PDB file of C-alpha atoms and ligand atoms in Angstrom:
ATOM      1  CA  MET E  22      15.046 -42.371 -12.411  1.00 81.00           C
ATOM      2  CA  ALA E  23      16.981 -41.311  -8.796  1.00 95.00           C
ATOM      3  CA  THR E  24      20.021 -39.250  -9.286  1.00 98.00           C
ATOM      4  CA  LEU E  25      23.327 -40.068  -7.321  1.00 98.00           C
ATOM      5  CA  GLY E  26      24.014 -37.172  -4.422  1.00 98.00           C
ATOM      6  CA  VAL E  27      28.121 -38.568  -3.658  1.00 98.00           C
ATOM      7  CA  ASN E  28      29.421 -38.239   0.239  1.00 98.00           C
ATOM      8  CA  VAL E  29      32.900 -37.386  -0.104  1.00 98.00           C
ATOM      9  CA  ASP E  30      33.674 -37.211   3.755  1.00 98.00           C
ATOM     10  CA  HIS E  31      35.094 -40.086   4.300  1.00 98.00           C
ATOM     11  CA  ILE E  32      37.866 -39.251   1.442  1.00 98.00           C
ATOM     12  CA  ALA E  33      38.622 -36.360   4.412  1.00 98.00           C
ATOM     13  CA  THR E  34      38.779 -39.176   7.243  1.00 98.00           C
ATOM     14  CA  ILE E  35      41.325 -41.167   5.860  1.00 98.00           C
ATOM     15  CA  ARG E  36      43.377 -37.620   5.433  1.00 98.00           C
ATOM     16  CA  GLN E  37      43.000 -36.300   9.051  1.00 98.00           C
ATOM     17  CA  ALA E  38      44.166 -39.895  10.192  1.00 97.00           C
ATOM     18  CA  ARG E  39      47.536 -38.540   9.547  1.00 96.00           C
ATOM     19  CA  GLY E  40      46.609 -34.838   9.604  1.00 93.00           C
ATOM     20  CA  GLY E  41      48.131 -33.721   6.340  1.00 95.00           C
ATOM     21  CA  ASN E  42      46.999 -32.981   2.328  1.00 97.00           C
ATOM     22  CA  ASP E  43      46.363 -36.930   1.355  1.00 97.00           C
ATOM     23  CA  PRO E  44      43.851 -37.513  -0.007  1.00 98.00           C
ATOM     24  CA  ASP E  45      41.942 -34.441  -0.855  1.00 98.00           C
ATOM     25  CA  PRO E  46      37.715 -34.597  -1.338  1.00 98.00           C
ATOM     26  CA  VAL E  47      38.254 -32.221  -3.494  1.00 98.00           C
ATOM     27  CA  GLN E  48      40.116 -33.763  -5.694  1.00 98.00           C
ATOM     28  CA  ALA E  49      36.522 -36.835  -5.141  1.00 98.00           C
ATOM     29  CA  ALA E  50      34.579 -34.836  -5.937  1.00 98.00           C
ATOM     30  CA  VAL E  51      35.902 -33.473  -9.339  1.00 98.00           C
ATOM     31  CA  LEU E  52      36.741 -37.542  -9.922  1.00 98.00           C
ATOM     32  CA  ALA E  53      32.753 -38.392  -8.789  1.00 98.00           C
ATOM     33  CA  GLU E  54      31.315 -35.894 -11.549  1.00 98.00           C
ATOM     34  CA  LEU E  55      33.350 -37.038 -14.228  1.00 98.00           C
ATOM     35  CA  ALA E  56      31.970 -40.515 -13.310  1.00 98.00           C
ATOM     36  CA  GLY E  57      28.922 -39.371 -13.229  1.00 98.00           C
ATOM     37  CA  ALA E  58      27.649 -37.824 -10.339  1.00 98.00           C
ATOM     38  CA  HIS E  59      25.037 -35.779 -10.315  1.00 98.00           C
ATOM     39  CA  GLY E  60      25.991 -33.604  -6.694  1.00 98.00           C
ATOM     40  CA  ILE E  61      28.878 -33.597  -3.926  1.00 99.00           C
ATOM     41  CA  THR E  62      27.443 -33.769  -1.015  1.00 98.00           C
ATOM     42  CA  ALA E  63      29.986 -32.615   2.314  1.00 98.00           C
ATOM     43  CA  HIS E  64      28.930 -32.670   5.182  1.00 98.00           C
ATOM     44  CA  LEU E  65      30.588 -30.144   7.876  1.00 98.00           C
ATOM     45  CA  ARG E  66      30.317 -31.628  11.567  1.00 97.00           C
ATOM     46  CA  GLU E  67      30.763 -29.118  13.839  1.00 95.00           C
ATOM     47  CA  ASP E  68      33.752 -31.249  15.445  1.00 95.00           C
ATOM     48  CA  ARG E  69      35.456 -30.962  11.808  1.00 97.00           C
ATOM     49  CA  ARG E  70      36.416 -34.128  12.385  1.00 96.00           C
ATOM     50  CA  HIS E  71      36.109 -34.972   9.069  1.00 97.00           C
ATOM     51  CA  ILE E  72      35.566 -32.012   6.150  1.00 98.00           C
ATOM     52  CA  GLN E  73      37.064 -29.070   7.178  1.00 98.00           C
ATOM     53  CA  ASP E  74      35.974 -25.644   6.074  1.00 98.00           C
ATOM     54  CA  ARG E  75      38.222 -24.606   3.277  1.00 98.00           C
ATOM     55  CA  ASP E  76      36.985 -28.372   1.540  1.00 98.00           C
ATOM     56  CA  ILE E  77      33.712 -26.913   1.590  1.00 98.00           C
ATOM     57  CA  TYR E  78      34.541 -23.678   0.459  1.00 98.00           C
ATOM     58  CA  ILE E  79      36.484 -25.031  -2.836  1.00 98.00           C
ATOM     59  CA  LEU E  80      34.254 -27.391  -3.507  1.00 98.00           C
ATOM     60  CA  LYS E  81      32.038 -24.150  -3.770  1.00 98.00           C
ATOM     61  CA  GLN E  82      34.202 -23.542  -6.617  1.00 98.00           C
ATOM     62  CA  VAL E  83      34.777 -25.740  -7.832  1.00 98.00           C
ATOM     63  CA  VAL E  84      31.919 -28.466  -8.426  1.00 98.00           C
ATOM     64  CA  LYS E  85      29.961 -28.271 -11.447  1.00 98.00           C
ATOM     65  CA  THR E  86      26.986 -29.897 -10.643  1.00 98.00           C
ATOM     66  CA  HIS E  87      25.552 -29.013  -7.034  1.00 98.00           C
ATOM     67  CA  LEU E  88      26.987 -28.893  -3.419  1.00 98.00           C
ATOM     68  CA  ASN E  89      24.431 -30.249  -0.734  1.00 98.00           C
ATOM     69  CA  LEU E  90      26.076 -29.444   2.543  1.00 98.00           C
ATOM     70  CA  GLU E  91      24.597 -31.042   5.747  1.00 98.00           C
ATOM     71  CA  MET E  92      25.117 -29.097   8.793  1.00 98.00           C
ATOM     72  CA  ALA E  93      23.952 -29.048  12.426  1.00 97.00           C
ATOM     73  CA  LEU E  94      21.852 -26.810  12.415  1.00 97.00           C
ATOM     74  CA  THR E  95      24.058 -24.096  14.609  1.00 96.00           C
ATOM     75  CA  SER E  96      24.519 -20.092  14.551  1.00 96.00           C
ATOM     76  CA  GLU E  97      28.442 -20.780  13.560  1.00 97.00           C
ATOM     77  CA  LEU E  98      27.899 -23.611  10.660  1.00 98.00           C
ATOM     78  CA  MET E  99      24.525 -21.102   9.566  1.00 98.00           C
ATOM     79  CA  LYS E 100      27.454 -18.135   8.890  1.00 98.00           C
ATOM     80  CA  ILE E 101      29.833 -20.310   6.641  1.00 98.00           C
ATOM     81  CA  ALA E 102      26.528 -21.997   5.172  1.00 98.00           C
ATOM     82  CA  ILE E 103      25.650 -18.409   4.085  1.00 98.00           C
ATOM     83  CA  ASP E 104      29.023 -17.340   3.265  1.00 98.00           C
ATOM     84  CA  VAL E 105      29.537 -20.782   0.723  1.00 98.00           C
ATOM     85  CA  LEU E 106      25.887 -20.411  -0.494  1.00 98.00           C
ATOM     86  CA  PRO E 107      25.943 -23.698  -1.732  1.00 98.00           C
ATOM     87  CA  TYR E 108      22.874 -25.059  -4.186  1.00 98.00           C
ATOM     88  CA  MET E 109      21.485 -26.865  -1.467  1.00 98.00           C
ATOM     89  CA  VAL E 110      21.607 -27.462   2.787  1.00 98.00           C
ATOM     90  CA  THR E 111      20.421 -30.870   4.290  1.00 98.00           C
ATOM     91  CA  LEU E 112      19.808 -29.895   8.117  1.00 98.00           C
ATOM     92  CA  VAL E 113      21.265 -33.306  10.187  1.00 97.00           C
ATOM     93  CA  PRO E 114      20.835 -34.301  13.706  1.00 95.00           C
ATOM     94  CA  GLU E 115      24.331 -34.555  15.289  1.00 86.00           C
ATOM     95  CA  ARG E 116      25.590 -36.284  18.589  1.00 76.00           C
ATOM     96  CA  ARG E 117      29.957 -35.838  18.884  1.00 67.00           C
ATOM     97  CA  GLU E 118      29.501 -39.562  20.199  1.00 70.00           C
ATOM     98  CA  GLU E 119      28.231 -40.956  17.665  1.00 70.00           C
ATOM     99  CA  ARG E 120      30.148 -42.240  14.414  1.00 72.00           C
ATOM    100  CA  THR E 121      27.586 -41.669  11.716  1.00 70.00           C
ATOM    101  CA  THR E 122      24.474 -39.580  11.812  1.00 69.00           C
ATOM    102  CA  GLU E 123      22.734 -42.213  13.581  1.00 71.00           C
ATOM    103  CA  GLY E 124      18.888 -40.505  13.694  1.00 82.00           C
ATOM    104  CA  GLY E 125      16.560 -37.857  11.973  1.00 94.00           C
ATOM    105  CA  LEU E 126      15.955 -34.825  12.990  1.00 95.00           C
ATOM    106  CA  SER E 127      13.032 -33.956  15.636  1.00 94.00           C
ATOM    107  CA  VAL E 128      11.661 -31.273  13.243  1.00 96.00           C
ATOM    108  CA  ARG E 129       8.136 -31.199  15.740  1.00 96.00           C
ATOM    109  CA  GLU E 130      10.326 -30.446  18.850  1.00 95.00           C
ATOM    110  CA  HIS E 131      11.815 -27.362  16.851  1.00 95.00           C
ATOM    111  CA  GLU E 132       9.781 -25.772  15.115  1.00 97.00           C
ATOM    112  CA  LYS E 133      10.155 -21.807  15.741  1.00 97.00           C
ATOM    113  CA  GLU E 134      13.776 -22.510  15.441  1.00 97.00           C
ATOM    114  CA  PHE E 135      14.124 -24.579  11.916  1.00 98.00           C
ATOM    115  CA  ALA E 136      10.934 -22.247  11.069  1.00 98.00           C
ATOM    116  CA  LYS E 137      13.177 -19.197  11.590  1.00 98.00           C
ATOM    117  CA  ALA E 138      16.410 -20.895  10.072  1.00 98.00           C
ATOM    118  CA  ILE E 139      14.753 -21.931   6.836  1.00 98.00           C
ATOM    119  CA  GLU E 140      13.726 -18.204   6.130  1.00 98.00           C
ATOM    120  CA  THR E 141      17.174 -17.420   6.341  1.00 98.00           C
ATOM    121  CA  PHE E 142      18.649 -19.387   3.949  1.00 98.00           C
ATOM    122  CA  ARG E 143      15.283 -18.862   1.322  1.00 98.00           C
ATOM    123  CA  HIS E 144      16.405 -15.526   1.797  1.00 98.00           C
ATOM    124  CA  ASN E 145      19.771 -16.218   1.092  1.00 98.00           C
ATOM    125  CA  HIS E 146      18.624 -18.268  -1.964  1.00 98.00           C
ATOM    126  CA  ILE E 147      19.919 -21.695  -1.183  1.00 98.00           C
ATOM    127  CA  LEU E 148      17.072 -24.566  -0.509  1.00 98.00           C
ATOM    128  CA  VAL E 149      17.197 -26.830   2.536  1.00 98.00           C
ATOM    129  CA  SER E 150      16.391 -30.116   3.192  1.00 98.00           C
ATOM    130  CA  LEU E 151      15.322 -31.839   6.521  1.00 98.00           C
ATOM    131  CA  PHE E 152      17.210 -35.317   6.959  1.00 97.00           C
ATOM    132  CA  ILE E 153      14.153 -37.081   9.200  1.00 97.00           C
ATOM    133  CA  THR E 154      13.184 -40.543   9.659  1.00 97.00           C
ATOM    134  CA  PRO E 155       9.811 -41.890   7.416  1.00 97.00           C
ATOM    135  CA  ASP E 156       6.988 -40.776  10.105  1.00 97.00           C
ATOM    136  CA  LEU E 157       4.429 -38.570   9.054  1.00 97.00           C
ATOM    137  CA  ASN E 158       4.092 -36.392  12.118  1.00 97.00           C
ATOM    138  CA  GLU E 159       7.989 -35.013  10.760  1.00 97.00           C
ATOM    139  CA  ILE E 160       7.192 -34.898   7.451  1.00 98.00           C
ATOM    140  CA  LYS E 161       4.317 -32.590   8.481  1.00 98.00           C
ATOM    141  CA  ALA E 162       6.098 -30.742  10.677  1.00 98.00           C
ATOM    142  CA  ALA E 163       9.264 -30.153   7.706  1.00 98.00           C
ATOM    143  CA  LYS E 164       6.086 -28.866   5.852  1.00 98.00           C
ATOM    144  CA  ARG E 165       4.983 -26.281   8.048  1.00 98.00           C
ATOM    145  CA  VAL E 166       8.530 -25.153   8.511  1.00 98.00           C
ATOM    146  CA  GLY E 167       8.365 -24.209   4.899  1.00 97.00           C
ATOM    147  CA  ALA E 168      11.565 -27.082   4.116  1.00 98.00           C
ATOM    148  CA  THR E 169      11.085 -27.481  -0.226  1.00 97.00           C
ATOM    149  CA  HIS E 170      12.619 -31.157   0.510  1.00 98.00           C
ATOM    150  CA  ILE E 171      13.334 -33.938   3.010  1.00 98.00           C
ATOM    151  CA  GLU E 172      16.237 -36.414   3.224  1.00 98.00           C
ATOM    152  CA  LEU E 173      14.487 -40.063   4.076  1.00 98.00           C
ATOM    153  CA  HIS E 174      16.579 -41.976   6.464  1.00 98.00           C
ATOM    154  CA  THR E 175      17.653 -45.186   5.066  1.00 98.00           C
ATOM    155  CA  GLY E 176      19.151 -46.157   8.358  1.00 97.00           C
ATOM    156  CA  ALA E 177      16.259 -48.652   9.460  1.00 97.00           C
ATOM    157  CA  TYR E 178      16.070 -50.358   6.015  1.00 98.00           C
ATOM    158  CA  ALA E 179      19.534 -50.931   5.825  1.00 98.00           C
ATOM    159  CA  ASN E 180      20.342 -52.065   8.750  1.00 97.00           C
ATOM    160  CA  ALA E 181      17.049 -54.759   9.115  1.00 98.00           C
ATOM    161  CA  THR E 182      18.144 -57.696   9.856  1.00 96.00           C
ATOM    162  CA  SER E 183      15.964 -60.318   8.045  1.00 97.00           C
ATOM    163  CA  ALA E 184      14.060 -60.155   4.807  1.00 97.00           C
ATOM    164  CA  GLY E 185      10.442 -59.095   6.367  1.00 98.00           C
ATOM    165  CA  ALA E 186      12.131 -56.355   8.534  1.00 98.00           C
ATOM    166  CA  ARG E 187      13.691 -55.051   5.650  1.00 98.00           C
ATOM    167  CA  PHE E 188      10.248 -55.257   3.530  1.00 98.00           C
ATOM    168  CA  GLU E 189       8.825 -52.903   5.947  1.00 98.00           C
ATOM    169  CA  GLU E 190      11.331 -50.465   6.329  1.00 98.00           C
ATOM    170  CA  LEU E 191      11.008 -50.243   3.027  1.00 98.00           C
ATOM    171  CA  GLU E 192       7.626 -49.295   3.070  1.00 98.00           C
ATOM    172  CA  LYS E 193       7.939 -47.093   5.115  1.00 98.00           C
ATOM    173  CA  LEU E 194       9.607 -45.198   2.596  1.00 98.00           C
ATOM    174  CA  LYS E 195       6.926 -46.045  -0.054  1.00 98.00           C
ATOM    175  CA  ASP E 196       4.544 -44.295   2.084  1.00 98.00           C
ATOM    176  CA  ALA E 197       6.724 -41.636   3.645  1.00 98.00           C
ATOM    177  CA  ALA E 198       7.606 -40.566  -0.206  1.00 98.00           C
ATOM    178  CA  LEU E 199       4.092 -40.732  -0.854  1.00 98.00           C
ATOM    179  CA  ALA E 200       2.824 -38.326   1.939  1.00 98.00           C
ATOM    180  CA  ALA E 201       6.079 -36.050   1.247  1.00 98.00           C
ATOM    181  CA  ASN E 202       4.979 -35.693  -2.664  1.00 98.00           C
ATOM    182  CA  LYS E 203       1.381 -34.834  -1.592  1.00 98.00           C
ATOM    183  CA  PHE E 204       2.690 -31.792   0.236  1.00 98.00           C
ATOM    184  CA  GLY E 205       4.151 -31.102  -1.859  1.00 98.00           C
ATOM    185  CA  LEU E 206       7.802 -31.405  -0.719  1.00 98.00           C
ATOM    186  CA  HIS E 207      11.068 -32.985  -2.926  1.00 98.00           C
ATOM    187  CA  VAL E 208      12.492 -36.447  -1.634  1.00 98.00           C
ATOM    188  CA  ASN E 209      16.055 -37.302  -1.853  1.00 98.00           C
ATOM    189  CA  ALA E 210      16.999 -40.405   0.352  1.00 98.00           C
ATOM    190  CA  GLY E 211      20.204 -41.828   1.915  1.00 98.00           C
ATOM    191  CA  HIS E 212      21.817 -43.344   4.796  1.00 97.00           C
ATOM    192  CA  GLY E 213      23.689 -46.717   5.082  1.00 98.00           C
ATOM    193  CA  LEU E 214      22.531 -47.522   1.171  1.00 98.00           C
ATOM    194  CA  ASN E 215      25.148 -49.665  -0.472  1.00 98.00           C
ATOM    195  CA  TYR E 216      25.589 -51.914  -4.086  1.00 98.00           C
ATOM    196  CA  GLN E 217      23.844 -54.530  -2.644  1.00 98.00           C
ATOM    197  CA  ASN E 218      20.498 -52.789  -0.846  1.00 98.00           C
ATOM    198  CA  VAL E 219      20.265 -50.153  -3.478  1.00 98.00           C
ATOM    199  CA  SER E 220      17.862 -51.143  -6.185  1.00 98.00           C
ATOM    200  CA  PRO E 221      14.695 -51.224  -3.898  1.00 98.00           C
ATOM    201  CA  VAL E 222      14.898 -48.068  -2.547  1.00 98.00           C
ATOM    202  CA  ALA E 223      16.062 -46.348  -6.607  1.00 98.00           C
ATOM    203  CA  GLN E 224      13.025 -48.069  -7.522  1.00 97.00           C
ATOM    204  CA  ILE E 225      10.765 -45.735  -5.416  1.00 98.00           C
ATOM    205  CA  GLU E 226      10.107 -43.553  -8.140  1.00 95.00           C
ATOM    206  CA  LEU E 227       9.066 -40.089  -5.891  1.00 97.00           C
ATOM    207  CA  ILE E 228      12.612 -40.349  -4.358  1.00 98.00           C
ATOM    208  CA  GLU E 229      15.027 -38.116  -6.453  1.00 98.00           C
ATOM    209  CA  GLU E 230      18.129 -38.139  -5.269  1.00 98.00           C
ATOM    210  CA  LEU E 231      20.122 -40.599  -2.968  1.00 98.00           C
ATOM    211  CA  ASN E 232      22.732 -39.749  -0.604  1.00 98.00           C
ATOM    212  CA  ILE E 233      24.940 -42.218  -0.733  1.00 98.00           C
ATOM    213  CA  GLY E 234      29.253 -42.155   0.920  1.00 98.00           C
ATOM    214  CA  HIS E 235      30.255 -44.485   2.965  1.00 98.00           C
ATOM    215  CA  SER E 236      30.104 -47.838   0.326  1.00 98.00           C
ATOM    216  CA  ILE E 237      31.194 -45.899  -2.561  1.00 98.00           C
ATOM    217  CA  ILE E 238      34.356 -44.366  -0.639  1.00 98.00           C
ATOM    218  CA  SER E 239      34.863 -47.857   0.653  1.00 98.00           C
ATOM    219  CA  ARG E 240      34.635 -49.424  -2.787  1.00 98.00           C
ATOM    220  CA  ALA E 241      36.761 -46.290  -4.439  1.00 98.00           C
ATOM    221  CA  THR E 242      39.566 -47.493  -2.394  1.00 97.00           C
ATOM    222  CA  LEU E 243      39.820 -51.072  -3.752  1.00 98.00           C
ATOM    223  CA  THR E 244      38.709 -50.021  -8.105  1.00 97.00           C
ATOM    224  CA  GLY E 245      39.270 -46.176  -7.187  1.00 98.00           C
ATOM    225  CA  ILE E 246      36.620 -43.846  -7.549  1.00 98.00           C
ATOM    226  CA  ASP E 247      35.178 -44.032 -11.069  1.00 98.00           C
ATOM    227  CA  SER E 248      34.122 -47.301 -11.116  1.00 98.00           C
ATOM    228  CA  ALA E 249      32.525 -46.971  -7.550  1.00 98.00           C
ATOM    229  CA  VAL E 250      30.686 -44.347  -9.314  1.00 98.00           C
ATOM    230  CA  ARG E 251      29.738 -45.422 -11.822  1.00 98.00           C
ATOM    231  CA  ASP E 252      28.714 -48.839 -10.797  1.00 98.00           C
ATOM    232  CA  MET E 253      26.678 -47.001  -8.149  1.00 98.00           C
ATOM    233  CA  ILE E 254      24.544 -45.220 -11.025  1.00 98.00           C
ATOM    234  CA  ALA E 255      24.278 -48.347 -13.131  1.00 98.00           C
ATOM    235  CA  LEU E 256      22.667 -50.107 -10.005  1.00 97.00           C
ATOM    236  CA  ILE E 257      20.006 -47.204  -9.476  1.00 95.00           C
TER     237      ILE E 257
HETATM  238  N1  PXP Q   1      22.717 -38.857   4.190  1.00 78.97           N
HETATM  239  C1  PXP Q   1      22.814 -38.013   5.770  1.00 78.97           C
HETATM  240  C2  PXP Q   1      21.771 -36.756   5.445  1.00 78.97           C
HETATM  241  C3  PXP Q   1      23.833 -38.657   5.868  1.00 78.97           C
HETATM  242  O1  PXP Q   1      24.159 -37.690   7.076  1.00 78.97           O
HETATM  243  C4  PXP Q   1      25.073 -38.992   5.103  1.00 78.97           C
HETATM  244  C5  PXP Q   1      26.019 -40.053   6.320  1.00 78.97           C
HETATM  245  O2  PXP Q   1      26.841 -38.440   6.556  1.00 78.97           O
HETATM  246  C6  PXP Q   1      24.575 -40.079   4.236  1.00 78.97           C
HETATM  247  C7  PXP Q   1      23.597 -39.210   3.354  1.00 78.97           C
HETATM  248  C8  PXP Q   1      25.402 -40.667   3.766  1.00 78.97           C
HETATM  249  O3  PXP Q   1      25.438 -42.169   4.183  1.00 78.97           O
HETATM  250  P1  PXP Q   1      26.663 -43.331   3.745  1.00 78.97           P
HETATM  251  O4  PXP Q   1      27.777 -42.747   4.393  1.00 78.97           O
HETATM  252  O5  PXP Q   1      25.509 -44.553   4.875  1.00 78.97           O
HETATM  253  O6  PXP Q   1      26.422 -43.396   2.685  1.00 78.97           O
END
């Protein structure tokens, strides 16, 4: 069974809409854990549009499961990560104009930078996961640069508009999970997963953790975090 990492970014999105203190992603993380979440994920973006530095520092102290810090590979964010020491860092590509993380990393194009950063994280006992599309060449590159984990981008699967296209994207995720496993990589997955589309992905045995944010927080605004997290865990 895959475990669930709850991404609390969008609690912070609501907070930032008014620039005050409410609602607090730290409180959301506590409630998500009490509802059974196996991990908490937060994305500290370069533009600080939702999660703030303060959130990451407090989450590190409060989270009892494990904290997965999503970030772009910049020296500023690396310094923060090494100061906070989360359980895991998930490196993601970032573009300022995007609404959410739209693609996977191009590990192949920047192997030296990734290898150097991963070595530094490893030295600080932080696991590193690379957010990539289900592409064999990127999986091989992730292995070469020393990552222990990858997170497969499920966006193409989630956005598929026909049953046929969705099936094809699911097959790509299965093949990628299998290939990554053969290389000894741990496999997580996420992006765009919701209550309607999560089950087939959760059934891919080699996928260890699903990171889900927007759909859970959206439901939580209507039903509360507790039932939104429990409903998702029941599905996966
Ligand atoms: N995994 C990664 C690496 C992400 O960047 C995101 C979005 O922040 C998610 C998972 C969660 O995506 P969603 O909010 O669509 O569930």
